[in-house]
Coordinates of C-alpha atoms in Angstrom, one line a residue:
M25 CA -15.0 -67.6 19.9
V26 CA -12.9 -65.0 21.6
C27 CA -14.0 -63.6 25.0
V28 CA -13.1 -60.6 27.2
L29 CA -13.9 -60.8 30.9
V30 CA -15.1 -57.5 32.4
L31 CA -16.1 -56.5 35.9
V32 CA -18.7 -53.7 35.3
A33 CA -18.8 -50.9 37.9
A34 CA -21.1 -47.8 38.0
A35 CA -21.0 -45.7 34.9
A36 CA -20.5 -41.9 35.2
G37 CA -23.4 -39.6 34.8
V38 CA -26.2 -41.9 36.0
I39 CA -27.6 -43.2 39.2
Q40 CA -26.9 -46.9 39.5
A41 CA -29.6 -48.8 41.5
D42 CA -29.8 -52.4 42.3
E43 CA -33.5 -51.8 43.3
L44 CA -36.1 -49.1 42.9
H45 CA -38.8 -49.6 45.5
L46 CA -42.3 -48.4 44.5
D47 CA -44.9 -47.3 47.1
N48 CA -47.2 -50.1 46.0
G49 CA -44.6 -52.7 47.0
M50 CA -43.2 -53.5 43.5
V51 CA -39.4 -53.6 43.1
L52 CA -37.8 -52.7 39.8
Q53 CA -34.1 -53.5 39.1
G54 CA -31.7 -51.9 36.7
I55 CA -30.0 -48.6 35.9
V56 CA -32.1 -45.6 37.2
V57 CA -31.9 -42.2 35.5
K58 CA -33.9 -39.1 36.2
V59 CA -35.5 -37.8 33.0
P60 CA -37.7 -34.7 32.1
G61 CA -40.3 -36.7 30.3
L62 CA -41.3 -39.8 28.3
K63 CA -40.9 -38.1 25.0
M64 CA -39.3 -34.9 23.6
L65 CA -42.4 -32.8 23.7
T66 CA -43.0 -33.6 27.4
A67 CA -39.3 -33.0 28.2
E68 CA -39.4 -29.6 26.5
R69 CA -42.6 -28.6 28.5
N70 CA -40.9 -29.6 31.8
N71 CA -37.8 -27.5 31.1
I72 CA -39.2 -24.1 30.1
S73 CA -37.6 -22.5 33.1
E74 CA -34.0 -22.1 34.1
I75 CA -34.4 -24.7 36.9
R76 CA -34.2 -28.2 35.3
N77 CA -37.2 -30.3 36.1
L78 CA -36.7 -34.1 36.2
P79 CA -40.0 -35.5 37.5
F80 CA -39.6 -39.1 36.2
Y81 CA -37.4 -42.1 36.8
M82 CA -36.4 -44.2 33.8
V83 CA -35.4 -47.7 34.9
D84 CA -33.4 -49.7 32.3
D85 CA -32.9 -53.3 33.2
G86 CA -31.1 -54.0 29.9
V87 CA -34.2 -55.6 28.4
R88 CA -37.0 -53.3 29.3
R89 CA -37.5 -49.6 30.2
Y90 CA -39.9 -48.4 32.9
F91 CA -41.0 -44.8 33.4
L92 CA -42.6 -43.6 36.6
S93 CA -43.0 -40.5 38.7
T94 CA -40.3 -39.8 41.2
R95 CA -43.0 -39.3 43.8
F96 CA -43.8 -43.0 43.9
A97 CA -40.4 -44.6 44.2
T98 CA -37.1 -44.6 46.2
P99 CA -33.9 -45.7 44.5
V100 CA -31.4 -47.9 46.4
D101 CA -27.9 -47.1 45.3
Y102 CA -25.7 -49.5 43.4
D103 CA -22.9 -51.1 45.4
P104 CA -19.6 -50.4 43.4
L105 CA -17.8 -53.0 45.6
N106 CA -19.9 -55.8 44.1
P107 CA -19.6 -55.3 40.3
Y108 CA -21.2 -57.6 37.8
V109 CA -19.1 -60.2 36.1
T110 CA -19.6 -59.7 32.3
Y111 CA -18.3 -61.6 29.3
D112 CA -17.8 -60.0 25.9
L113 CA -17.9 -62.6 23.2
F114 CA -16.6 -62.4 19.6
Q115 CA -18.9 -63.7 16.9
Q116 CA -17.8 -63.6 13.3
K117 CA -20.1 -61.3 11.2
T118 CA -20.6 -62.0 7.5
G119 CA -22.8 -59.1 6.6
R120 CA -24.9 -56.2 7.8
A121 CA -27.8 -56.3 5.5
P122 CA -30.9 -54.5 6.9
G123 CA -33.8 -56.6 8.1
P124 CA -37.2 -56.4 6.5
G125 CA -39.4 -53.5 7.6
V126 CA -42.6 -55.6 7.8
V127 CA -42.6 -59.3 8.5
G128 CA -45.1 -62.0 9.3
A129 CA -44.7 -65.1 11.4
S130 CA -41.3 -66.0 12.8
K131 CA -39.6 -69.0 14.2
A132 CA -36.2 -69.6 15.8
T133 CA -33.9 -72.5 16.4
P134 CA -32.6 -73.0 19.9
F135 CA -29.2 -71.4 20.8
D136 CA -26.3 -73.8 20.4
R137 CA -23.4 -74.1 22.8
F138 CA -21.6 -71.2 21.1
G139 CA -24.6 -68.9 21.6
R140 CA -25.7 -68.9 18.0
R141 CA -29.1 -69.6 16.4
T142 CA -31.1 -68.9 13.2
V143 CA -34.3 -66.8 13.2
S144 CA -36.6 -67.2 10.1
L145 CA -38.9 -64.3 9.2
T146 CA -41.7 -64.4 6.7
S147 CA -41.8 -61.5 4.2
K148 CA -43.5 -60.8 0.9
H149 CA -40.3 -61.9 -0.8
G150 CA -40.1 -65.2 1.0
D151 CA -38.5 -66.4 4.2
I152 CA -35.5 -64.5 5.5
H153 CA -33.0 -66.4 7.6
I154 CA -31.0 -64.3 10.1
I155 CA -28.1 -65.9 11.9
Q156 CA -27.8 -64.5 15.4
G157 CA -25.1 -64.7 18.1
I158 CA -24.8 -63.7 21.7
T159 CA -22.0 -61.1 21.9
K160 CA -22.3 -60.0 25.5
V161 CA -23.3 -61.9 28.6
R162 CA -24.3 -60.3 31.9
P163 CA -26.0 -61.8 35.0
D164 CA -29.2 -59.8 34.1
W165 CA -29.2 -59.8 30.3
V166 CA -27.4 -61.0 27.2
L167 CA -26.8 -59.0 24.0
V168 CA -27.9 -60.7 20.8
E169 CA -26.7 -59.4 17.4
G170 CA -27.4 -60.4 13.8
L171 CA -24.3 -62.0 12.2
N172 CA -25.5 -61.6 8.6
H173 CA -28.1 -58.8 9.2
D174 CA -28.2 -55.5 11.1
W175 CA -30.2 -56.5 14.1
E176 CA -29.5 -56.0 17.8
Y177 CA -31.5 -56.6 21.0
R178 CA -31.2 -57.9 24.5
L179 CA -32.8 -60.9 26.2
D180 CA -33.2 -61.6 29.9
T181 CA -30.4 -64.0 30.9
K182 CA -33.1 -66.3 32.5
V183 CA -34.5 -67.2 29.1
V184 CA -31.1 -68.6 28.0
P185 CA -31.1 -72.4 28.7
D186 CA -28.8 -73.3 31.6
E187 CA -26.8 -75.7 29.4
V188 CA -26.1 -73.0 26.8
L189 CA -25.2 -70.4 29.5
Q190 CA -22.8 -72.9 31.1
A191 CA -21.2 -73.8 27.8
I192 CA -20.6 -70.2 26.9
V193 CA -19.1 -69.3 30.3
E194 CA -16.9 -72.4 30.1
Q195 CA -15.6 -71.5 26.7
A196 CA -15.1 -67.9 27.7
T197 CA -13.0 -68.9 30.8
D198 CA -9.4 -69.9 30.9
Q199 CA -9.7 -73.2 32.7
Q200 CA -6.1 -72.9 34.0
N201 CA -6.6 -69.5 35.5
S202 CA -8.0 -69.7 39.1
E203 CA -9.2 -66.1 39.1
E204 CA -11.3 -66.5 36.0
R205 CA -12.7 -69.7 37.4
K206 CA -13.7 -67.9 40.5
H207 CA -15.3 -65.2 38.4
A208 CA -17.4 -67.9 36.7
V209 CA -18.7 -69.0 40.1
M210 CA -19.5 -65.3 41.0
F211 CA -21.3 -64.9 37.6
F212 CA -23.7 -67.8 38.2
L213 CA -24.4 -66.5 41.7
Q214 CA -25.2 -63.0 40.4
A215 CA -27.4 -64.6 37.7
D216 CA -29.4 -66.4 40.4
K217 CA -28.2 -69.8 39.1
P218 CA -27.2 -71.7 42.3
R219 CA -27.1 -75.1 40.7
L220 CA -24.6 -73.9 38.0
A221 CA -22.6 -72.1 40.7
Q222 CA -22.4 -75.2 42.8
Q223 CA -21.3 -77.3 39.8
E224 CA -18.6 -74.8 38.9
L225 CA -17.5 -74.5 42.6
E226 CA -17.0 -78.3 42.8
R227 CA -14.9 -78.3 39.7
L228 CA -12.9 -75.4 40.9
G229 CA -12.2 -77.1 44.3
E230 CA -11.0 -80.3 42.5
D231 CA -8.7 -78.4 40.1
F232 CA -7.4 -75.9 42.7
P233 CA -7.1 -77.6 46.1
E234 CA -5.4 -74.5 47.5
L235 CA -8.7 -72.6 47.2
A236 CA -10.5 -74.8 49.7
E237 CA -11.1 -72.0 52.1
W238 CA -12.5 -69.7 49.3
C239 CA -14.7 -72.6 48.2
R240 CA -16.1 -73.2 51.7
A241 CA -17.1 -69.5 52.0
Y242 CA -18.8 -69.5 48.6
K243 CA -20.5 -72.8 49.3
Q244 CA -22.3 -71.0 52.1
S245 CA -23.2 -68.2 49.8
I246 CA -24.7 -70.6 47.3
A247 CA -26.7 -72.4 50.0
E248 CA -28.0 -69.0 51.1
L249 CA -28.9 -68.0 47.5
S250 CA -30.7 -71.3 46.9
A251 CA -32.7 -70.9 50.1
R252 CA -33.6 -67.3 49.3
L253 CA -34.7 -68.2 45.8
G254 CA -36.7 -71.0 47.2
L255 CA -38.3 -68.7 49.8
N256 CA -39.2 -66.2 47.0
E257 CA -40.8 -69.0 45.0
L258 CA -42.6 -70.1 48.1
K259 CA -44.0 -66.6 48.7
L260 CA -45.0 -66.4 45.0
R261 CA -46.8 -69.8 45.1
R262 CA -48.4 -68.9 48.5
L263 CA -49.9 -65.7 47.1
S264 CA -51.1 -67.7 44.1
G265 CA -53.0 -70.1 46.4
Q266 CA -50.6 -73.0 45.8
H267 CA -50.5 -73.9 49.5
Q268 CA -49.5 -77.5 49.2
L269 CA -46.4 -76.7 47.2
A270 CA -45.6 -73.7 49.4
N271 CA -45.8 -75.9 52.5
F272 CA -43.6 -78.5 50.8
I273 CA -40.9 -75.9 49.8
A274 CA -40.9 -74.4 53.3
R275 CA -40.1 -77.7 54.8
Q276 CA -37.2 -78.3 52.4
V277 CA -35.2 -75.2 53.5
P278 CA -31.9 -76.4 55.1
V279 CA -32.2 -74.3 58.3
D280 CA -28.7 -75.4 59.5
E281 CA -27.1 -74.1 56.3
V282 CA -28.7 -70.7 55.8
S283 CA -28.8 -67.4 57.6
A284 CA -31.0 -67.0 60.7
D285 CA -33.5 -64.7 59.0
V286 CA -34.1 -67.1 56.1
A287 CA -34.5 -70.1 58.5
L288 CA -36.8 -68.2 60.8
E289 CA -39.0 -67.1 57.9
A290 CA -39.3 -70.6 56.6
Q291 CA -40.1 -72.0 60.0
E292 CA -42.8 -69.3 60.5
I293 CA -44.5 -70.3 57.2
V294 CA -44.4 -74.0 58.2
A295 CA -45.9 -73.1 61.6
T296 CA -48.7 -71.1 59.9
Y297 CA -49.7 -74.2 57.8
D298 CA -49.5 -76.4 60.8
K299 CA -51.7 -74.1 62.8
A300 CA -54.2 -74.0 59.9
L301 CA -54.5 -77.7 59.9
E302 CA -54.8 -77.7 63.7
D303 CA -57.6 -75.1 63.6
R304 CA -59.5 -77.1 61.0
D305 CA -59.4 -80.3 63.1
R306 CA -60.2 -78.3 66.2
A307 CA -63.2 -76.6 64.6
L308 CA -64.7 -79.8 63.3
M309 CA -64.2 -81.5 66.7
W310 CA -66.0 -78.7 68.6
L311 CA -68.8 -78.5 66.1
D312 CA -69.5 -82.2 66.8
L313 CA -69.3 -81.7 70.5
L314 CA -71.6 -78.7 70.5
H315 CA -74.1 -80.4 68.2
A316 CA -74.4 -83.1 70.9
K317 CA -75.3 -80.5 73.5
I318 CA -78.3 -79.0 71.7
P319 CA -81.8 -80.5 71.1
E320 CA -81.8 -83.3 68.5
E321 CA -84.3 -81.4 66.4
T322 CA -82.1 -78.3 66.2
A323 CA -79.0 -80.4 65.6
A324 CA -80.7 -82.1 62.7
E325 CA -81.6 -78.6 61.2
L326 CA -77.9 -77.6 61.5
Q327 CA -76.5 -80.9 60.0
G328 CA -76.7 -79.6 56.4
M329 CA -74.9 -76.4 57.3
R330 CA -72.2 -78.3 59.1
A331 CA -71.6 -80.6 56.0
R332 CA -71.4 -77.5 53.7
L333 CA -69.0 -75.7 56.1
R334 CA -66.8 -78.8 56.3
D335 CA -66.7 -79.1 52.4
E336 CA -65.8 -75.4 52.0
M337 CA -63.0 -75.4 54.6
H338 CA -59.8 -74.2 53.0
V339 CA -56.7 -72.3 54.1
E340 CA -58.2 -69.2 52.5
T341 CA -61.5 -69.6 54.4
L342 CA -60.5 -70.7 57.9
E343 CA -60.2 -67.1 59.1
R344 CA -64.0 -66.9 59.1
L345 CA -64.0 -69.2 62.2
V346 CA -61.7 -67.0 64.3
P347 CA -64.6 -65.7 66.5
F348 CA -65.8 -69.2 67.1
L349 CA -62.4 -70.7 67.9
R350 CA -61.6 -67.8 70.2
V351 CA -64.6 -68.5 72.5
V352 CA -65.2 -72.2 71.9
E353 CA -63.9 -73.0 75.4
D354 CA -65.6 -70.0 77.1
E355 CA -68.0 -71.5 79.7
T356 CA -70.0 -68.2 79.9
L357 CA -71.4 -68.7 76.4
T358 CA -74.0 -71.4 75.6
P359 CA -73.6 -74.0 72.9
D360 CA -76.2 -72.1 70.8
Q361 CA -74.2 -68.9 71.0
K362 CA -71.0 -70.6 70.0
L363 CA -72.6 -72.4 67.1
A364 CA -74.2 -69.1 66.0
L365 CA -70.7 -67.5 65.9
A366 CA -69.4 -70.4 63.7
Y367 CA -72.2 -70.5 61.2
S368 CA -72.9 -66.8 60.9
G369 CA -69.2 -66.0 60.6
W370 CA -68.9 -68.5 57.8
V371 CA -71.6 -66.8 55.7
L372 CA -70.9 -63.1 56.7
G373 CA -67.1 -63.1 57.5
A374 CA -65.5 -63.1 60.9
P375 CA -66.1 -59.4 61.8
E376 CA -69.9 -59.7 61.3
A377 CA -70.5 -62.9 63.3
V378 CA -73.5 -62.9 65.6
E379 CA -74.5 -64.9 68.7
E380 CA -78.2 -65.6 67.9
L381 CA -78.5 -69.1 66.5
K382 CA -81.9 -68.4 64.8
V383 CA -80.4 -65.4 63.0
A384 CA -77.5 -67.6 61.9
Q385 CA -80.0 -70.2 60.5
N386 CA -81.8 -67.4 58.6
L387 CA -78.6 -66.1 57.2
W388 CA -77.9 -69.6 55.7
A389 CA -81.4 -69.6 54.3
A390 CA -80.7 -66.2 52.8
R391 CA -77.4 -67.6 51.4
F392 CA -79.2 -70.3 49.5
L393 CA -81.8 -67.8 48.2
V394 CA -79.1 -65.4 46.9
L395 CA -77.4 -68.3 45.1
E396 CA -80.7 -69.3 43.5
Y397 CA -81.3 -65.6 42.5
I398 CA -77.9 -65.5 40.7
R399 CA -78.6 -68.8 38.9
S400 CA -82.2 -68.0 37.8
D401 CA -83.1 -66.2 34.7
N402 CA -86.8 -66.2 35.5
D403 CA -87.9 -62.7 36.5
L404 CA -91.0 -64.0 38.4
R405 CA -88.9 -66.4 40.5
R406 CA -86.4 -63.6 41.2
D407 CA -89.2 -61.4 42.5
E408 CA -90.4 -64.2 44.8
I409 CA -86.8 -64.6 46.1
L410 CA -86.5 -60.9 47.0
E411 CA -89.8 -61.1 48.9
E412 CA -88.6 -64.2 50.8
L413 CA -85.4 -62.4 51.7
Q414 CA -87.3 -59.5 53.1
N415 CA -89.3 -61.8 55.4
L416 CA -86.3 -63.4 57.0
E417 CA -85.7 -62.1 60.5
G418 CA -82.2 -60.7 61.0
V419 CA -81.4 -60.5 57.3
S420 CA -80.8 -56.9 56.2
V421 CA -79.5 -55.4 53.0
S422 CA -76.1 -54.7 54.7
R423 CA -75.8 -58.3 55.8
V424 CA -76.7 -59.6 52.3
A425 CA -73.9 -57.3 51.0
D426 CA -71.5 -58.8 53.5
M427 CA -72.6 -62.3 52.4
V428 CA -71.9 -61.8 48.7
G429 CA -68.1 -61.7 49.3
Q430 CA -68.2 -65.1 51.1
L431 CA -70.5 -66.9 48.6
P432 CA -69.4 -70.1 47.0
M433 CA -69.6 -70.4 43.2
A434 CA -73.2 -69.9 42.1
F435 CA -72.7 -72.3 39.2
E436 CA -71.1 -75.7 39.7
T437 CA -67.4 -75.6 38.9
P438 CA -66.6 -78.2 36.3
V439 CA -64.0 -80.8 37.3
T440 CA -61.0 -79.7 35.3
E441 CA -57.4 -80.9 36.0
S442 CA -54.9 -78.1 36.5
S443 CA -51.9 -77.5 34.2
I444 CA -53.6 -79.1 31.1
V445 CA -55.4 -77.4 28.2
E446 CA -59.1 -78.2 27.9
D447 CA -61.4 -77.0 25.2
V448 CA -64.8 -75.6 26.4
T449 CA -67.8 -75.2 24.2
F450 CA -71.0 -73.3 25.2
S451 CA -73.9 -71.4 23.6
S452 CA -74.2 -67.7 23.7
D453 CA -76.9 -66.1 25.9
S454 CA -79.2 -65.8 22.9
G455 CA -78.6 -69.5 22.1
E456 CA -78.0 -68.6 18.5
A457 CA -74.2 -69.0 18.4
E458 CA -71.8 -71.6 19.7
R459 CA -68.7 -70.4 21.4
Q460 CA -65.4 -72.1 22.2
Y461 CA -62.3 -71.4 24.2
S462 CA -59.2 -73.2 25.4
L463 CA -58.6 -73.1 29.2
M464 CA -55.9 -73.9 31.6
L465 CA -56.4 -73.6 35.4
P466 CA -53.4 -72.9 37.7
P467 CA -52.0 -75.6 40.0
E468 CA -54.2 -76.3 43.1
Y469 CA -57.1 -74.3 41.8
S470 CA -59.7 -73.7 44.5
P471 CA -63.1 -72.1 44.2
H472 CA -62.5 -70.4 47.5
L473 CA -59.8 -68.1 46.1
A474 CA -60.2 -65.3 43.5
Y475 CA -57.7 -65.8 40.7
P476 CA -56.4 -63.3 38.1
M477 CA -57.3 -64.2 34.5
L478 CA -55.2 -63.8 31.3
V479 CA -57.1 -63.8 28.0
V480 CA -54.7 -64.6 25.2
L481 CA -55.5 -64.2 21.5
N482 CA -53.4 -66.4 19.2
S483 CA -51.6 -65.2 16.1
S484 CA -52.1 -66.5 12.6
G485 CA -50.8 -70.0 12.2
Q486 CA -50.9 -70.7 15.9
D487 CA -53.7 -72.7 17.5
E488 CA -55.3 -71.7 20.7
A489 CA -53.8 -74.5 22.8
S490 CA -50.3 -73.5 21.8
A491 CA -51.1 -69.9 22.7
V492 CA -52.2 -71.0 26.2
K493 CA -49.1 -73.1 26.7
W494 CA -46.9 -70.2 25.5
W495 CA -48.0 -68.2 28.5
A496 CA -48.8 -70.9 31.0
G497 CA -46.5 -73.8 30.2
D498 CA -47.6 -77.3 31.0
A499 CA -47.5 -79.8 33.9
Q500 CA -43.8 -80.6 33.1
Q501 CA -42.5 -77.1 32.8
Q502 CA -44.7 -74.4 34.4
G503 CA -44.7 -71.0 32.8
W504 CA -45.2 -67.7 34.5
A505 CA -48.9 -67.7 34.3
Q506 CA -49.1 -71.0 36.3
R507 CA -46.5 -69.9 38.8
R508 CA -48.3 -66.7 39.5
G509 CA -51.7 -68.5 39.7
Y510 CA -53.4 -67.2 36.6
I511 CA -56.4 -68.7 34.9
V512 CA -55.5 -68.6 31.2
I513 CA -58.0 -68.8 28.3
A514 CA -57.7 -68.5 24.6
P515 CA -61.0 -67.7 22.8
H516 CA -61.5 -69.3 19.4
Y517 CA -62.0 -65.9 17.9
L518 CA -60.7 -66.4 14.3
D519 CA -63.0 -66.7 11.3
K520 CA -63.5 -70.4 10.7
E521 CA -63.2 -70.0 6.9
T522 CA -60.4 -67.6 6.5
G523 CA -58.5 -68.2 9.8
E524 CA -58.1 -64.5 10.2
Y525 CA -59.4 -61.8 12.6
D526 CA -62.2 -60.0 10.7
Y527 CA -62.6 -57.0 13.2
S528 CA -66.3 -57.7 13.3
T529 CA -68.7 -57.1 16.2
E530 CA -69.4 -60.8 16.3
S531 CA -65.7 -61.7 16.9
N532 CA -65.4 -58.9 19.5
T533 CA -68.6 -60.2 21.3
L534 CA -67.3 -63.8 21.2
V535 CA -64.2 -62.8 23.2
R536 CA -66.3 -61.1 25.8
D537 CA -68.8 -64.0 26.0
C538 CA -65.9 -66.3 26.7
I539 CA -64.8 -64.1 29.5
T540 CA -68.3 -64.0 31.0
H541 CA -68.6 -67.8 30.7
V542 CA -65.4 -68.4 32.6
R543 CA -66.3 -65.9 35.3
K544 CA -69.6 -67.7 36.0
R545 CA -67.8 -71.1 36.5
Y546 CA -64.5 -70.2 38.0
R547 CA -63.5 -67.8 40.8
V548 CA -62.1 -64.8 38.8
D549 CA -60.8 -61.6 40.4
S550 CA -62.7 -59.0 38.4
D551 CA -60.1 -56.4 39.1
R552 CA -57.3 -58.5 37.5
V553 CA -58.5 -59.5 34.1
F554 CA -55.8 -59.0 31.4
I555 CA -55.8 -59.5 27.6
A556 CA -52.7 -60.1 25.5
G557 CA -51.7 -61.4 22.0
H558 CA -49.0 -61.7 19.4
G559 CA -49.1 -60.8 15.7
M560 CA -52.7 -60.8 14.5
G561 CA -53.7 -61.5 18.1
A562 CA -52.1 -58.2 19.2
D563 CA -54.3 -56.4 16.7
A564 CA -57.4 -58.2 18.0
T565 CA -56.2 -57.5 21.6
Y566 CA -56.1 -53.8 20.9
D567 CA -59.5 -53.9 19.2
V568 CA -61.2 -55.7 22.0
A569 CA -59.5 -53.7 24.8
L570 CA -60.6 -50.4 23.2
S571 CA -64.2 -51.5 22.9
A572 CA -64.4 -52.8 26.5
P573 CA -61.7 -51.0 28.6
D574 CA -63.5 -52.2 31.8

């Protein structure tokens, strides 16, 4: 395998951007070009005058292309002084036969240490085996070409196994050339591979002792990169509700080896979790002390509320106690008023907390009635509940509306272990049909946090559990869905006799019934329910999404 090492700088005629910052907070990376439209017809309409109109950005990261209005983003120019390290690899090609126009299922062997693999496609004439090779390696993507067929595409460098990437770079580098060895270290840094960069740096220091000073400087860069990647992962897990892991990662940041801003950010996150634990213990202690200062009869009435509040305490819910903790040592307020702030804030949210204990008790009574209303399918009982709610002093329609967002799950959440696939069977609302889906919960699932949900529809020849694992991974190797805190389900939507999607109303309804069943038993963010599929599952995805776009 022959290799050419290239340092890629900005190409003429385009805007290079390391990052494109969107107004909604998203950041896209890649080459940014202003374009007149997403297709030729749009481009022609935008250029009917002499003044050229370029209302869109196209962002090409080498693997994907994004199109968005120039009104919603700001490009950050590429730094020509920090070019990418790129390797051009020679792979022997034995033919350029065209690939099949229409194919069925496919499977691929792993890349070997030379960057080659075989992809097998199913066609009407039998299996077609296409040998592929990696012919270009960049920190952000690799170019894959067919060696016996005409086929070319790019993959994100992150999907190439570390051991394969390391072997390719090692073979492409003259081990006796210190400059090329330094470029290998730089490549792994640019590819966000601090572990591989550290290994290469240690080997470089052993083989070229005269580069000790250079190695010391890059050791600091590697430590900084590792800490920043860890911090990014920490933020991702924190937003996903994985607080135990986020707390653990924050405490592992080597504050003496990284920049001050990274160290400070990690320390602030640790302090936030320490304060949450302190607030929890402080709130429980003061509830006990205040219960002891009120009449025994009243304390007995509040005991059930205290037990439920304690059970529902979580990092995500502690903010409801802010009004209570703020005044808990204020001697101008009575124990009744302080307890009212705690218990009313818990059911309404901190901004709506009240100081009347009787009203707070009525709000808890209303809470139980609302939960019963949601669970009940008896119209007569529902009417009775509405009448009881109207008779509760201090319980208004607006307060019930505030309460809904703070409610626990109406239906008991089944005890399901995170990161494993579990098959769930239930009956449809009519009771005439049995439904089934495969489910995986994200790590540290909590009923106190609303999670996004991904509905995946498996392709022909793939079972539902495999489809879930493709998106979510497993306990040993977590996929993107788990890392981002998604509930993943795979409805068993295929016809049991043919194993195919039949485009029927029954199959379509089955998928939606599964979504409804999950939403009743797990905390799902209704604004973040997504559906996806491969092969036949993609056809079904399109069908279901068009029939129920909401």
